[in-house]
PDB file of C-alpha atoms and ligand atoms in Angstrom:
ATOM      1  CA  MET A   1     114.963-228.609 130.765  1.00  0.00           C
ATOM      2  CA  SER A   2     112.457-226.460 128.842  1.00  0.00           C
ATOM      3  CA  LEU A   3     110.314-229.556 128.383  1.00  0.00           C
ATOM      4  CA  TYR A   4     110.491-230.266 132.126  1.00  0.00           C
ATOM      5  CA  LEU A   5     109.498-226.699 132.882  1.00  0.00           C
ATOM      6  CA  ARG A   6     106.587-226.834 130.462  1.00  0.00           C
ATOM      7  CA  GLU A   7     105.331-230.106 131.920  1.00  0.00           C
ATOM      8  CA  LEU A   8     105.672-228.800 135.477  1.00  0.00           C
ATOM      9  CA  GLU A   9     103.819-225.599 134.576  1.00  0.00           C
ATOM     10  CA  SER A  10     101.038-227.667 133.124  1.00  0.00           C
ATOM     11  CA  GLU A  11     100.901-229.793 136.304  1.00  0.00           C
ATOM     12  CA  ALA A  12     100.835-226.606 138.403  1.00  0.00           C
ATOM     13  CA  GLY A  13      97.982-225.342 136.207  1.00  0.00           C
ATOM     14  CA  GLU A  14      96.047-228.521 136.988  1.00  0.00           C
ATOM     15  CA  GLY A  15      96.504-227.786 140.690  1.00  0.00           C
ATOM     16  CA  ARG A  16      98.943-230.633 141.339  1.00  0.00           C
ATOM     17  CA  GLU A  17     101.115-229.864 144.373  1.00  0.00           C
ATOM     18  CA  THR A  18     103.690-232.620 144.117  1.00  0.00           C
ATOM     19  CA  THR A  19     105.022-234.831 141.370  1.00  0.00           C
ATOM     20  CA  ASN A  20     107.760-237.411 141.066  1.00  0.00           C
ATOM     21  CA  SER A  21     110.293-238.667 138.574  1.00  0.00           C
ATOM     22  CA  ARG A  22     108.022-241.487 137.420  1.00  0.00           C
ATOM     23  CA  GLN A  23     105.138-239.133 136.600  1.00  0.00           C
ATOM     24  CA  LEU A  24     107.433-236.646 134.900  1.00  0.00           C
ATOM     25  CA  GLY A  25     109.133-239.436 133.004  1.00  0.00           C
ATOM     26  CA  GLU A  26     105.821-240.856 131.787  1.00  0.00           C
ATOM     27  CA  ALA A  27     104.694-237.444 130.593  1.00  0.00           C
ATOM     28  CA  LEU A  28     107.942-236.793 128.718  1.00  0.00           C
ATOM     29  CA  GLY A  29     108.700-240.280 127.464  1.00  0.00           C
ATOM     30  CA  LEU A  30     111.771-240.705 129.703  1.00  0.00           C
ATOM     31  CA  THR A  31     112.776-243.185 132.362  1.00  0.00           C
ATOM     32  CA  ASP A  32     112.492-242.030 135.976  1.00  0.00           C
ATOM     33  CA  ALA A  33     116.251-242.549 136.337  1.00  0.00           C
ATOM     34  CA  GLN A  34     116.842-240.135 133.466  1.00  0.00           C
ATOM     35  CA  VAL A  35     114.551-237.559 135.074  1.00  0.00           C
ATOM     36  CA  ARG A  36     116.413-237.801 138.393  1.00  0.00           C
ATOM     37  CA  LYS A  37     119.736-237.511 136.590  1.00  0.00           C
ATOM     38  CA  ASP A  38     118.642-234.494 134.532  1.00  0.00           C
ATOM     39  CA  LEU A  39     117.229-232.602 137.500  1.00  0.00           C
ATOM     40  CA  ALA A  40     120.255-233.450 139.643  1.00  0.00           C
ATOM     41  CA  CYS A  41     122.461-231.577 137.134  1.00  0.00           C
ATOM     42  CA  PHE A  42     120.821-228.351 138.250  1.00  0.00           C
ATOM     43  CA  GLY A  43     120.532-228.818 141.990  1.00  0.00           C
ATOM     44  CA  GLN A  44     119.069-230.844 144.788  1.00  0.00           C
ATOM     45  CA  PHE A  45     115.363-230.874 144.155  1.00  0.00           C
ATOM     46  CA  GLY A  46     112.775-233.154 145.679  1.00  0.00           C
ATOM     47  CA  GLN A  47     112.535-235.036 148.902  1.00  0.00           C
ATOM     48  CA  PRO A  48     112.352-238.776 149.513  1.00  0.00           C
ATOM     49  CA  GLY A  49     108.771-239.857 150.059  1.00  0.00           C
ATOM     50  CA  VAL A  50     107.402-236.494 148.906  1.00  0.00           C
ATOM     51  CA  GLY A  51     108.794-236.137 145.407  1.00  0.00           C
ATOM     52  CA  TYR A  52     109.099-232.724 143.856  1.00  0.00           C
ATOM     53  CA  ARG A  53     106.995-229.777 144.999  1.00  0.00           C
ATOM     54  CA  VAL A  54     105.659-228.568 141.661  1.00  0.00           C
ATOM     55  CA  LYS A  55     105.525-224.806 142.331  1.00  0.00           C
ATOM     56  CA  GLU A  56     108.931-224.792 143.987  1.00  0.00           C
ATOM     57  CA  LEU A  57     110.526-226.674 141.118  1.00  0.00           C
ATOM     58  CA  VAL A  58     108.880-224.365 138.543  1.00  0.00           C
ATOM     59  CA  SER A  59     110.284-221.321 140.294  1.00  0.00           C
ATOM     60  CA  GLU A  60     113.749-222.917 140.669  1.00  0.00           C
ATOM     61  CA  LEU A  61     113.857-223.820 136.990  1.00  0.00           C
ATOM     62  CA  ARG A  62     112.693-220.328 135.994  1.00  0.00           C
ATOM     63  CA  LYS A  63     115.503-218.868 138.095  1.00  0.00           C
ATOM     64  CA  ILE A  64     118.000-221.153 136.363  1.00  0.00           C
ATOM     65  CA  PHE A  65     116.692-220.081 132.946  1.00  0.00           C
ATOM     66  CA  GLY A  66     116.646-216.450 134.048  1.00  0.00           C
ATOM     67  CA  THR A  67     112.947-216.257 133.148  1.00  0.00           C
ATOM     68  CA  ASP A  68     111.705-215.583 136.671  1.00  0.00           C
ATOM     69  CA  GLY A  69     111.611-211.883 135.763  1.00  0.00           C
ATOM     70  CA  LEU A  70     110.547-210.335 132.472  1.00  0.00           C
ATOM     71  CA  TRP A  71     113.037-210.071 129.586  1.00  0.00           C
ATOM     72  CA  GLY A  72     112.522-207.081 127.332  1.00  0.00           C
ATOM     73  CA  ALA A  73     112.772-207.960 123.645  1.00  0.00           C
ATOM     74  CA  VAL A  74     112.517-205.897 120.479  1.00  0.00           C
ATOM     75  CA  ILE A  75     111.450-207.208 117.091  1.00  0.00           C
ATOM     76  CA  VAL A  76     112.976-205.907 113.877  1.00  0.00           C
ATOM     77  CA  GLY A  77     110.883-206.795 110.841  1.00  0.00           C
ATOM     78  CA  ALA A  78     107.120-206.557 111.059  1.00  0.00           C
ATOM     79  CA  GLY A  79     106.445-208.957 108.194  1.00  0.00           C
ATOM     80  CA  ASN A  80     105.093-212.510 108.325  1.00  0.00           C
ATOM     81  CA  ILE A  81     107.475-213.816 110.982  1.00  0.00           C
ATOM     82  CA  GLY A  82     107.451-210.625 113.060  1.00  0.00           C
ATOM     83  CA  ARG A  83     103.652-210.631 113.094  1.00  0.00           C
ATOM     84  CA  ALA A  84     103.516-214.296 114.026  1.00  0.00           C
ATOM     85  CA  VAL A  85     105.777-213.584 117.013  1.00  0.00           C
ATOM     86  CA  MET A  86     103.688-210.561 118.013  1.00  0.00           C
ATOM     87  CA  SER A  87     100.540-212.664 117.969  1.00  0.00           C
ATOM     88  CA  TYR A  88     102.079-215.259 120.294  1.00  0.00           C
ATOM     89  CA  HIS A  89     100.625-213.852 123.498  1.00  0.00           C
ATOM     90  CA  ARG A  90     101.942-216.681 125.680  1.00  0.00           C
ATOM     91  CA  LEU A  91     105.452-215.230 125.369  1.00  0.00           C
ATOM     92  CA  ARG A  92     104.711-212.786 128.178  1.00  0.00           C
ATOM     93  CA  ARG A  93     103.634-215.573 130.507  1.00  0.00           C
ATOM     94  CA  ARG A  94     106.881-217.337 129.665  1.00  0.00           C
ATOM     95  CA  GLY A  95     108.911-214.314 130.744  1.00  0.00           C
ATOM     96  CA  PHE A  96     109.383-212.319 127.529  1.00  0.00           C
ATOM     97  CA  ASP A  97     107.952-208.893 126.913  1.00  0.00           C
ATOM     98  CA  ILE A  98     107.871-207.410 123.398  1.00  0.00           C
ATOM     99  CA  ALA A  99     109.099-203.937 124.279  1.00  0.00           C
ATOM    100  CA  ALA A 100     108.957-202.467 120.760  1.00  0.00           C
ATOM    101  CA  VAL A 101     108.721-203.348 117.069  1.00  0.00           C
ATOM    102  CA  PHE A 102     110.726-201.748 114.260  1.00  0.00           C
ATOM    103  CA  ASP A 103     110.642-201.826 110.477  1.00  0.00           C
ATOM    104  CA  SER A 104     112.142-199.820 107.640  1.00  0.00           C
ATOM    105  CA  ASP A 105     109.048-199.847 105.416  1.00  0.00           C
ATOM    106  CA  PRO A 106     107.380-196.401 105.459  1.00  0.00           C
ATOM    107  CA  ALA A 107     104.042-198.086 104.720  1.00  0.00           C
ATOM    108  CA  LEU A 108     104.287-200.055 107.994  1.00  0.00           C
ATOM    109  CA  ILE A 109     105.826-197.398 110.227  1.00  0.00           C
ATOM    110  CA  GLY A 110     103.183-195.837 112.447  1.00  0.00           C
ATOM    111  CA  THR A 111     100.715-198.702 112.014  1.00  0.00           C
ATOM    112  CA  GLU A 112      99.516-200.868 114.910  1.00  0.00           C
ATOM    113  CA  ILE A 113      99.959-204.617 114.715  1.00  0.00           C
ATOM    114  CA  ASP A 114      98.519-206.728 117.483  1.00  0.00           C
ATOM    115  CA  GLY A 115      98.725-203.813 119.898  1.00  0.00           C
ATOM    116  CA  HIS A 116     102.296-202.895 118.874  1.00  0.00           C
ATOM    117  CA  HIS A 117     103.152-199.599 117.262  1.00  0.00           C
ATOM    118  CA  VAL A 118     105.627-200.149 114.382  1.00  0.00           C
ATOM    119  CA  ARG A 119     108.530-197.727 114.791  1.00  0.00           C
ATOM    120  CA  PRO A 120     111.192-196.454 112.390  1.00  0.00           C
ATOM    121  CA  MET A 121     114.701-197.869 112.593  1.00  0.00           C
ATOM    122  CA  HIS A 122     116.219-194.558 113.660  1.00  0.00           C
ATOM    123  CA  GLU A 123     114.417-194.974 117.008  1.00  0.00           C
ATOM    124  CA  LEU A 124     115.927-198.434 117.618  1.00  0.00           C
ATOM    125  CA  THR A 125     118.785-197.395 119.903  1.00  0.00           C
ATOM    126  CA  GLU A 126     116.912-194.862 121.973  1.00  0.00           C
ATOM    127  CA  ILE A 127     113.869-197.043 122.577  1.00  0.00           C
ATOM    128  CA  SER A 128     115.752-200.297 123.119  1.00  0.00           C
ATOM    129  CA  ARG A 129     117.948-198.621 125.719  1.00  0.00           C
ATOM    130  CA  ALA A 130     115.054-196.814 127.404  1.00  0.00           C
ATOM    131  CA  ARG A 131     113.116-200.101 127.666  1.00  0.00           C
ATOM    132  CA  GLN A 132     116.194-202.077 128.655  1.00  0.00           C
ATOM    133  CA  ALA A 133     115.679-204.607 125.881  1.00  0.00           C
ATOM    134  CA  ARG A 134     118.328-207.296 126.153  1.00  0.00           C
ATOM    135  CA  ILE A 135     116.975-209.491 123.365  1.00  0.00           C
ATOM    136  CA  GLY A 136     116.519-208.672 119.690  1.00  0.00           C
ATOM    137  CA  MET A 137     114.366-210.790 117.411  1.00  0.00           C
ATOM    138  CA  LEU A 138     115.591-210.469 113.876  1.00  0.00           C
ATOM    139  CA  ALA A 139     112.904-211.081 111.256  1.00  0.00           C
ATOM    140  CA  VAL A 140     114.132-209.274 108.147  1.00  0.00           C
ATOM    141  CA  PRO A 141     115.218-210.654 104.755  1.00  0.00           C
ATOM    142  CA  ALA A 142     118.610-212.343 104.631  1.00  0.00           C
ATOM    143  CA  ASP A 143     120.322-209.517 102.772  1.00  0.00           C
ATOM    144  CA  SER A 144     119.526-207.010 105.548  1.00  0.00           C
ATOM    145  CA  ALA A 145     120.173-209.384 108.450  1.00  0.00           C
ATOM    146  CA  GLN A 146     123.802-208.510 109.195  1.00  0.00           C
ATOM    147  CA  ASN A 147     123.146-204.746 109.153  1.00  0.00           C
ATOM    148  CA  VAL A 148     120.162-205.195 111.428  1.00  0.00           C
ATOM    149  CA  ALA A 149     122.168-207.430 113.775  1.00  0.00           C
ATOM    150  CA  ASP A 150     124.872-204.726 113.976  1.00  0.00           C
ATOM    151  CA  ALA A 151     122.215-202.123 114.710  1.00  0.00           C
ATOM    152  CA  LEU A 152     120.667-204.304 117.439  1.00  0.00           C
ATOM    153  CA  ILE A 153     124.042-204.796 119.081  1.00  0.00           C
ATOM    154  CA  ALA A 154     124.780-201.066 118.887  1.00  0.00           C
ATOM    155  CA  ALA A 155     121.388-200.559 120.545  1.00  0.00           C
ATOM    156  CA  GLY A 156     122.529-202.647 123.506  1.00  0.00           C
ATOM    157  CA  VAL A 157     120.907-206.041 122.976  1.00  0.00           C
ATOM    158  CA  GLN A 158     122.900-208.954 124.352  1.00  0.00           C
ATOM    159  CA  GLY A 159     121.295-211.758 122.422  1.00  0.00           C
ATOM    160  CA  ILE A 160     119.631-212.193 119.035  1.00  0.00           C
ATOM    161  CA  LEU A 161     116.984-214.681 118.035  1.00  0.00           C
ATOM    162  CA  ASN A 162     117.732-214.889 114.332  1.00  0.00           C
ATOM    163  CA  PHE A 163     115.026-216.047 111.935  1.00  0.00           C
ATOM    164  CA  ALA A 164     116.932-215.039 108.803  1.00  0.00           C
ATOM    165  CA  PRO A 165     118.728-217.878 106.978  1.00  0.00           C
ATOM    166  CA  VAL A 166     122.211-216.390 107.431  1.00  0.00           C
ATOM    167  CA  ARG A 167     125.091-216.949 109.792  1.00  0.00           C
ATOM    168  CA  LEU A 168     125.524-213.679 111.666  1.00  0.00           C
ATOM    169  CA  ARG A 169     129.024-212.429 112.416  1.00  0.00           C
ATOM    170  CA  VAL A 170     129.022-211.064 115.927  1.00  0.00           C
ATOM    171  CA  ASP A 171     131.358-210.543 118.821  1.00  0.00           C
ATOM    172  CA  ASP A 172     131.680-213.383 121.374  1.00  0.00           C
ATOM    173  CA  SER A 173     129.882-211.284 123.951  1.00  0.00           C
ATOM    174  CA  VAL A 174     126.616-211.520 121.969  1.00  0.00           C
ATOM    175  CA  ALA A 175     124.497-214.674 122.153  1.00  0.00           C
ATOM    176  CA  ILE A 176     122.852-215.908 118.979  1.00  0.00           C
ATOM    177  CA  VAL A 177     120.129-218.499 118.585  1.00  0.00           C
ATOM    178  CA  ASN A 178     119.123-219.321 115.028  1.00  0.00           C
ATOM    179  CA  VAL A 179     115.587-220.505 114.340  1.00  0.00           C
ATOM    180  CA  ASP A 180     115.163-222.434 111.148  1.00  0.00           C
ATOM    181  CA  LEU A 181     112.031-224.394 110.314  1.00  0.00           C
ATOM    182  CA  SER A 182     113.794-226.171 107.476  1.00  0.00           C
ATOM    183  CA  ILE A 183     116.374-227.600 109.905  1.00  0.00           C
ATOM    184  CA  SER A 184     113.571-228.838 112.173  1.00  0.00           C
ATOM    185  CA  LEU A 185     111.862-230.386 109.163  1.00  0.00           C
ATOM    186  CA  GLU A 186     115.101-232.064 108.098  1.00  0.00           C
ATOM    187  CA  GLN A 187     115.456-233.469 111.634  1.00  0.00           C
ATOM    188  CA  LEU A 188     111.887-234.715 111.459  1.00  0.00           C
ATOM    189  CA  ALA A 189     112.429-236.305 108.046  1.00  0.00           C
ATOM    190  CA  PHE A 190     115.619-237.928 109.354  1.00  0.00           C
ATOM    191  CA  LYS A 191     113.814-239.335 112.419  1.00  0.00           C
ATOM    192  CA  ILE A 192     111.021-240.684 110.234  1.00  0.00           C
ATOM    193  CA  SER A 193     113.502-242.309 107.878  1.00  0.00           C
ATOM    194  CA  LEU A 194     115.261-243.908 110.859  1.00  0.00           C
ATOM    195  CA  GLY A 195     111.919-245.291 111.977  1.00  0.00           C
ATOM    196  CA  HIS A 196     111.793-243.112 115.112  1.00  0.00           C
ATOM    197  CA  THR A 197     108.191-242.178 114.642  1.00  0.00           C
ATOM    198  CA  ALA A 198     106.888-242.698 118.182  1.00  0.00           C
ATOM    199  CA  GLN A 199     108.188-239.576 119.892  1.00  0.00           C
ATOM    200  CA  VAL A 200     109.431-236.625 117.929  1.00  0.00           C
ATOM    201  CA  GLU A 201     110.362-233.741 120.175  1.00  0.00           C
ATOM    202  CA  LEU A 202     109.348-230.666 118.290  1.00  0.00           C
ATOM    203  CA  PRO A 203     108.487-227.771 120.562  1.00  0.00           C
ATOM    204  CA  GLU A 204     104.772-227.336 121.067  1.00  0.00           C
ATOM    205  CA  THR A 205     103.536-223.850 120.082  1.00  0.00           C
TER     206      THR A 205
HETATM  207  P1  LIG B 301     108.617-210.402 105.203  1.00  0.00           P
HETATM  208  O1  LIG B 301     109.102-209.893 103.887  1.00  0.00           O
HETATM  209  O2  LIG B 301     107.178-210.721 105.383  1.00  0.00           O
HETATM  210  O3  LIG B 301     109.021-209.338 106.354  1.00  0.00           O
HETATM  211  C1  LIG B 301     110.283-208.776 106.470  1.00  0.00           C
HETATM  212  C2  LIG B 301     110.115-207.369 107.064  1.00  0.00           C
HETATM  213  O4  LIG B 301     111.423-206.840 107.287  1.00  0.00           O
HETATM  214  C3  LIG B 301     109.386-206.384 106.135  1.00  0.00           C
HETATM  215  O5  LIG B 301     108.317-205.778 106.830  1.00  0.00           O
HETATM  216  C4  LIG B 301     110.453-205.399 105.722  1.00  0.00           C
HETATM  217  O6  LIG B 301     109.935-204.092 105.531  1.00  0.00           O
HETATM  218  C5  LIG B 301     111.394-205.463 106.914  1.00  0.00           C
HETATM  219  N1  LIG B 301     112.758-205.049 106.596  1.00  0.00           N
HETATM  220  C6  LIG B 301     113.490-205.334 105.500  1.00  0.00           C
HETATM  221  N2  LIG B 301     114.723-204.800 105.604  1.00  0.00           N
HETATM  222  C7  LIG B 301     114.756-204.162 106.784  1.00  0.00           C
HETATM  223  C8  LIG B 301     115.759-203.419 107.457  1.00  0.00           C
HETATM  224  N3  LIG B 301     116.989-203.248 106.934  1.00  0.00           N
HETATM  225  N4  LIG B 301     115.467-202.893 108.664  1.00  0.00           N
HETATM  226  C9  LIG B 301     114.239-203.072 109.216  1.00  0.00           C
HETATM  227  N5  LIG B 301     113.230-203.769 108.620  1.00  0.00           N
HETATM  228  C10 LIG B 301     113.504-204.306 107.422  1.00  0.00           C
HETATM  229  O7  LIG B 301     109.529-211.635 105.548  1.00  0.00           O
HETATM  230  P2  LIG B 301     109.162-212.875 106.509  1.00  0.00           P
HETATM  231  O8  LIG B 301     108.389-213.862 105.749  1.00  0.00           O
HETATM  232  O9  LIG B 301     108.618-212.338 107.786  1.00  0.00           O
HETATM  233  O10 LIG B 301     110.608-213.482 106.761  1.00  0.00           O
HETATM  234  C11 LIG B 301     111.524-212.775 107.586  1.00  0.00           C
HETATM  235  C12 LIG B 301     112.833-213.540 107.642  1.00  0.00           C
HETATM  236  O11 LIG B 301     112.595-214.800 108.212  1.00  0.00           O
HETATM  237  C13 LIG B 301     113.450-213.800 106.281  1.00  0.00           C
HETATM  238  O12 LIG B 301     114.851-213.716 106.404  1.00  0.00           O
HETATM  239  C14 LIG B 301     113.022-215.218 105.954  1.00  0.00           C
HETATM  240  O13 LIG B 301     113.929-215.869 105.091  1.00  0.00           O
HETATM  241  C15 LIG B 301     113.035-215.829 107.332  1.00  0.00           C
HETATM  242  N6  LIG B 301     112.184-216.986 107.516  1.00  0.00           N
HETATM  243  C16 LIG B 301     112.597-217.838 108.478  1.00  0.00           C
HETATM  244  C17 LIG B 301     111.869-218.935 108.782  1.00  0.00           C
HETATM  245  C18 LIG B 301     112.394-219.802 109.851  1.00  0.00           C
HETATM  246  O14 LIG B 301     112.008-220.941 109.965  1.00  0.00           O
HETATM  247  N7  LIG B 301     113.268-219.282 110.653  1.00  0.00           N
HETATM  248  C19 LIG B 301     110.630-219.284 108.079  1.00  0.00           C
HETATM  249  C20 LIG B 301     110.241-218.289 107.138  1.00  0.00           C
HETATM  250  C21 LIG B 301     111.014-217.196 106.879  1.00  0.00           C
END
C-alpha cells in the first residue's frame, strides 16, 4: 500500500486528476486485477468509467496509514544513521516530524545538526512528552539499544523504529519495526540467485 501511495502522490504531483487500475498496475508491475483486489481490501474506491480520483485516493490512503496528520518522532543517536535520517527532509512531507534529537556524547550535546539541536538524554522524557512524540527512532550501538528503548518507552513513545541489530524486548503495547540493510541485501541476493532480476522492490529513498 505504501507503493500505491507513493505512485499516486507522484501522479498527483504531475497534475493527473484520475487514474485507473491498469495505469497503476503498469507503474507498479502488477496486473490490474491485483490492483483492484489490493485497493478493495481497504475500502470502496473508484467509480466505473471514471477510475480513481487521485487526490481523493491519496487522502484516503493517508488516513488509513494515519499519516494524514503529522507524527512527532524523536531520534536517539546522532551518529551516522541519526544524521542520515535528519538529512532526509522528505520525511516531513510524508507525515513525520523530527521533534527532537538526543545523544549521550558530551561532544555532540548542544551542537546543531541539520537544523536540529542535539539534546542530553536526561531531557528525553520531558521533551518527548511536551512535543507529543509517539515514535522513537533508535540509532545507537547495539549494546545500548535495550536501555535506550526502555528510556523511549518511559518517555511515552508508542513505537520504535530500530536501526540497531538487536531484538528489543518490549511490552506488547509498543510497536517495533526493525530496519536492517543486511536483511534487504540478503533478500536482494536471494532474488538475484533465483533469477528474479526484473523487478526488485526495494523502497526508493
Ligand atoms: P554511530 O557510532 O555513528 O552513532 C551512534 C550514536 O549513538 C553516537 O553519537 C553515540 O554517542 C550515541 N549513543 C551511544 N550510546 C548512547 C546512549 N546510551 N544513549 C544515547 N546515545 C548514545 O553509529 P551508527 O553508524 O549511526 O549506527 C547506529 C546503529 O545503527 C548501530 O547499532 C549500528 O549497528 C546500526 N546500523 C544499522 C544499519 C541498518 O541497516 N539498520 C546500518 C548501519 C548501522
